[in-house]
XYZ file of C-alpha atoms in Angstrom:
352
model
C 8.161 -7.238 13.706
C 5.727 -8.270 11.698
C 6.256 -7.216 7.790
C 3.509 -4.761 6.436
C 1.533 -6.198 3.757
C 0.267 -4.753 1.000
C -2.955 -4.940 1.604
C -4.931 -1.821 2.465
C -6.506 -3.231 4.887
C -7.017 -2.682 8.882
C -6.210 -5.176 10.894
C -9.959 -4.501 12.693
C -11.543 -5.162 9.113
C -9.357 -8.393 8.064
C -7.386 -9.904 11.212
C -3.935 -11.159 9.864
C -0.313 -10.495 10.742
C 1.149 -7.288 8.998
C -1.988 -4.982 8.337
C -2.218 -1.456 8.192
C -2.794 -0.281 11.732
C -6.419 0.309 12.495
C -6.371 3.958 14.455
C -9.300 3.612 16.605
C -10.363 7.781 18.095
C -11.180 6.618 21.540
C -14.306 8.914 22.395
C -15.352 7.031 26.301
C -16.766 9.667 28.136
C -15.725 13.325 26.481
C -19.586 13.511 24.855
C -19.827 13.768 28.816
C -23.315 12.656 28.799
C -24.344 14.482 25.723
C -25.763 12.622 22.822
C -25.336 15.633 19.791
C -21.570 15.873 21.499
C -21.384 12.023 20.795
C -22.247 12.177 17.756
C -20.113 15.728 17.088
C -17.100 13.210 18.087
C -18.055 10.918 15.150
C -17.865 13.184 12.540
C -14.094 14.817 14.330
C -12.993 11.183 14.175
C -13.797 10.474 10.777
C -12.765 13.631 9.281
C -9.293 13.067 10.886
C -8.947 10.279 9.084
C -9.651 7.237 11.919
C -10.623 3.708 11.292
C -12.611 3.062 14.189
C -14.678 5.241 17.056
C -14.686 3.036 20.464
C -17.236 4.549 22.990
C -17.837 3.272 26.892
C -20.974 1.775 27.458
C -20.985 1.957 30.852
C -24.432 1.159 33.140
C -23.712 2.342 36.240
C -26.362 -0.028 38.205
C -24.660 -3.988 36.757
C -21.431 -2.623 36.738
C -20.299 -0.834 40.354
C -21.222 -1.337 44.317
C -21.416 0.981 46.701
C -18.230 -0.060 47.823
C -16.266 1.314 45.090
C -14.593 3.551 46.441
C -14.194 6.096 43.214
C -17.988 6.616 44.563
C -17.361 10.202 45.885
C -18.382 13.468 45.119
C -16.637 14.090 41.538
C -17.487 17.750 40.063
C -20.187 20.217 40.787
C -22.300 18.215 38.487
C -22.774 14.610 39.960
C -22.582 13.999 43.555
C -20.519 10.593 42.931
C -18.696 8.923 40.956
C -21.861 6.428 40.082
C -23.676 9.611 39.510
C -21.370 10.594 37.035
C -21.370 6.579 35.545
C -24.821 6.984 34.837
C -25.009 10.625 33.481
C -22.795 8.195 30.968
C -25.440 6.904 29.894
C -27.113 6.375 26.580
C -30.533 4.261 25.749
C -30.511 0.745 23.757
C -32.282 3.559 20.915
C -29.580 6.246 21.125
C -26.633 3.573 21.254
C -28.380 2.408 17.703
C -28.092 5.764 16.234
C -24.509 6.108 17.224
C -23.664 3.601 15.388
C -25.730 3.848 12.023
C -24.099 7.289 12.303
C -20.467 5.750 12.155
C -21.741 3.609 10.072
C -22.385 6.304 7.676
C -19.499 7.859 8.125
C -17.170 5.110 7.200
C -15.984 4.259 10.803
C -15.915 1.257 12.668
C -18.170 0.945 15.240
C -16.685 -0.284 18.832
C -17.327 0.198 22.455
C -15.780 -1.356 25.672
C -18.591 -2.784 28.116
C -17.956 -3.244 31.512
C -20.656 -5.299 32.532
C -22.335 -8.363 30.933
C -25.611 -6.798 30.601
C -23.308 -3.372 28.281
C -21.984 -6.885 26.514
C -25.610 -7.632 25.622
C -26.846 -4.512 24.276
C -23.487 -4.124 22.160
C -24.507 -7.834 20.663
C -27.913 -6.187 19.930
C -26.480 -3.353 18.777
C -23.663 -4.431 16.458
C -19.654 -3.898 17.114
C -16.409 -3.964 14.577
C -14.672 -5.806 17.805
C -14.650 -5.737 21.408
C -12.665 -4.015 23.442
C -11.423 -5.041 26.348
C -11.077 -1.904 28.902
C -7.724 -2.700 31.674
C -9.734 -3.068 34.390
C -11.753 -5.772 33.140
C -9.452 -7.920 31.887
C -9.940 -10.407 34.787
C -13.312 -10.375 34.111
C -13.790 -13.503 33.179
C -17.438 -14.504 32.978
C -17.180 -11.407 30.874
C -14.662 -12.537 28.838
C -16.623 -15.741 27.975
C -19.602 -13.749 26.731
C -17.229 -11.874 24.138
C -15.716 -14.490 23.036
C -19.097 -16.301 22.514
C -19.657 -13.863 19.875
C -16.708 -14.913 17.741
C -15.436 -11.547 16.680
C -11.913 -9.646 17.206
C -10.786 -9.231 20.668
C -9.191 -6.190 21.800
C -7.085 -7.011 25.459
C -5.575 -3.862 27.100
C -3.450 -4.382 29.721
C -2.167 -1.492 31.636
C -2.080 -2.536 35.156
C -1.848 -6.296 34.762
C 1.553 -8.270 34.500
C 2.464 -11.131 31.530
C 1.357 -13.804 34.075
C -2.508 -12.090 34.198
C -2.371 -11.259 30.192
C -1.355 -15.089 30.036
C -4.982 -16.155 31.352
C -6.826 -13.794 29.192
C -5.179 -14.501 26.129
C -4.824 -18.398 26.585
C -9.074 -17.994 27.550
C -9.365 -15.956 24.320
C -7.953 -17.860 22.027
C -9.567 -21.141 23.566
C -12.408 -19.418 21.902
C -10.046 -19.146 18.586
C -11.381 -15.413 18.245
C -8.846 -13.373 16.972
C -6.867 -11.353 19.408
C -5.188 -8.508 19.618
C -3.058 -7.596 22.948
C -2.357 -4.012 23.670
C 0.472 -2.150 25.538
C -0.994 0.446 27.806
C -0.231 2.681 30.729
C -3.108 3.558 33.055
C -1.520 6.975 33.999
C -3.640 10.392 32.660
C -1.487 11.437 31.280
C 1.369 8.764 30.388
C 5.021 10.735 30.698
C 7.046 9.442 28.392
C 8.721 6.861 30.515
C 5.903 4.803 31.232
C 4.371 4.696 27.445
C 6.602 1.023 26.752
C 7.581 0.574 23.425
C 9.474 -2.172 23.784
C 6.544 -4.418 25.332
C 4.904 -4.285 21.999
C 7.809 -6.813 20.702
C 7.469 -8.460 23.933
C 3.595 -9.295 23.550
C 4.189 -10.455 20.091
C 6.027 -13.082 20.841
C 4.368 -14.303 23.912
C 1.726 -14.566 22.508
C 1.742 -15.224 19.048
C -0.594 -12.320 18.680
C -1.353 -9.014 16.883
C 0.162 -6.038 19.217
C -1.488 -2.416 19.501
C -0.682 1.112 21.983
C -3.080 2.341 23.466
C -1.559 5.844 24.853
C -2.968 8.042 26.693
C 0.229 10.475 26.586
C -1.869 13.344 24.767
C 0.500 13.850 22.279
C 0.497 12.826 18.901
C 4.181 10.468 19.072
C 3.734 7.275 20.482
C 1.183 6.632 17.915
C 3.347 6.884 15.141
C 6.671 5.618 17.113
C 4.289 2.040 17.382
C 3.911 1.850 13.584
C 7.478 1.911 13.100
C 7.652 -0.752 15.166
C 4.637 -2.085 13.384
C 1.578 -2.217 15.851
C -1.595 -3.397 13.944
C -3.827 -1.226 16.133
C -3.418 2.360 17.653
C -5.960 3.540 20.113
C -6.061 7.493 21.530
C -8.027 9.735 23.383
C -10.343 12.578 22.069
C -11.144 15.740 22.369
C -12.224 18.971 20.641
C -10.316 20.895 22.842
C -7.867 20.875 25.828
C -10.525 23.579 27.486
C -12.521 20.455 27.339
C -14.463 19.173 30.761
C -13.630 15.828 31.638
C -11.425 13.285 33.765
C -9.966 12.325 30.716
C -9.113 15.868 28.565
C -5.410 15.833 29.326
C -4.383 12.165 28.417
C -6.730 13.002 24.760
C -5.333 14.344 21.166
C -7.564 16.977 19.643
C -8.980 17.001 16.454
C -6.202 18.891 14.464
C -3.639 16.458 16.608
C -5.723 13.219 15.605
C -5.809 14.060 11.705
C -1.472 14.574 11.866
C -1.203 10.938 14.299
C -3.052 9.940 11.188
C -1.046 11.370 8.641
C 2.592 10.463 10.014
C 1.121 6.529 11.153
C -0.052 6.338 7.207
C 3.909 8.020 6.686
C 5.956 5.677 8.986
C 3.860 2.923 7.178
C 4.837 3.422 4.053
C 8.387 3.863 4.808
C 7.997 0.163 6.458
C 6.502 -0.987 3.197
C 9.224 0.320 0.910
C 12.603 -0.977 2.220
C 15.821 0.942 0.390
C 18.523 -1.625 -0.755
C 22.073 0.041 0.230
C 23.659 -2.838 -1.458
C 23.977 -1.872 -5.123
C 23.357 1.102 -6.834
C 20.886 2.963 -7.219
C 20.246 4.182 -11.249
C 17.831 7.329 -9.962
C 19.897 8.932 -8.003
C 22.763 8.859 -11.110
C 21.326 12.649 -12.616
C 22.129 13.558 -9.079
C 25.779 11.990 -8.462
C 26.477 13.772 -11.295
C 25.209 17.171 -10.444
C 26.734 17.055 -6.425
C 29.716 14.486 -6.600
C 33.292 15.689 -7.889
C 35.845 14.914 -10.701
C 39.265 15.234 -11.106
C 40.350 18.008 -12.728
C 42.984 20.562 -13.987
C 43.883 23.504 -12.247
C 45.434 24.737 -15.275
C 45.586 24.032 -19.020
C 48.134 21.374 -19.941
C 49.651 19.752 -23.043
C 49.670 16.465 -23.769
C 52.409 14.973 -23.110
C 52.534 16.035 -19.480
C 52.933 13.941 -16.136
C 50.099 14.667 -13.989
C 51.745 16.010 -9.913
C 49.499 16.970 -7.722
C 49.915 20.235 -8.003
C 47.984 19.989 -11.392
C 44.678 18.868 -9.665
C 42.058 19.410 -7.566
C 38.336 18.008 -7.597
C 35.482 19.517 -8.734
C 31.468 19.388 -9.858
C 29.854 18.288 -11.612
C 31.078 13.984 -10.806
C 31.211 13.392 -14.742
C 34.322 13.088 -15.165
C 36.759 10.493 -13.061
C 35.541 10.319 -9.230
C 37.457 12.302 -7.011
C 37.736 9.444 -5.135
C 40.209 7.980 -7.501
C 42.610 11.070 -7.067
C 46.074 9.734 -5.902
C 45.568 7.551 -8.968
C 45.364 10.266 -11.770
C 48.983 11.415 -9.753
C 51.959 10.533 -12.333
C 50.160 9.614 -15.691
C 50.470 11.213 -18.235
C 48.144 13.358 -21.046
C 46.898 11.420 -24.215
C 46.096 14.796 -25.453
C 45.865 18.512 -24.594
C 43.032 19.207 -21.469
C 41.744 22.208 -20.351
C 41.299 24.008 -16.749
C 38.064 23.002 -14.950
C 36.974 20.393 -17.387
C 36.843 17.035 -15.676
C 39.250 14.625 -16.305
C 38.148 11.008 -18.395
C 40.000 8.056 -18.784
C 40.537 8.909 -22.637
C 42.094 11.892 -21.385
C 45.256 9.448 -19.880
C 47.993 7.224 -21.531
C 47.508 3.563 -20.564
């Protein structure tokens, strides 16, 4: 686990180990082809406290062929999946507008490309980093084009084993791009048994990179758990409501849940950045110790010279006298002066 630094910059702003997690709100196709809805999602992500907003840039003719098995009817609006991808397209001007909106809202702008043409479009628009979808991890021509831009690369691994991940990671490292590798489960929604939090540390150890979690559980829990494990990036799908239309709704968090997720991640990071040392007494707890711990006291008033027996003694709050843990050491001692019932005994009350 990378030690959390004192820097307030997230990894995507300053790609160094131990940075605060970059929280990415993945819009994908949640806008359902509506430019207005896409803009609304930017505002929702910013209000929830995300660091970055990410879309997907689909150019149907450039990324898919007639052999794609998903070319089947998809809902009543689209005759095929190809038609759906085409309906998700925005024009270059519209992409520029979305980027400008994200900048104004204080969000880093990203979009996953699915073709070389999409890479060229996004390079012109400007992105904070390149998120590689799980299905593009073997698309080396596209990875080469992306690496030429010299920006951070965020690699999802939802359908790949370590050998396939290594091949893509080596290509990216040869170009010198900052690299983060995401544990991702290509299942919508992902059950808890398939999240794979253990993979985060394995990715870090195998490839020496920053790590992230691209979560499709539709809950806030894996993201917060990943933050406790030191993940430098966290990505979750965003939906306005679970009643929205679209293939990713079941695997998304709502805008209200995203705000909770952000709060939880930052809470976890604050905990990690402030380890507690239990090997030495904490002076800040002394007032509470005085209140809640117990002292040895008398059950009745006794005069000086009394040899104390077990039946003379009990323990009560406050903890300002001889500690209750030393109860047995008081038995057999002689009172040096008169002592009152229920008053915590002090060392000076006893003869040496």
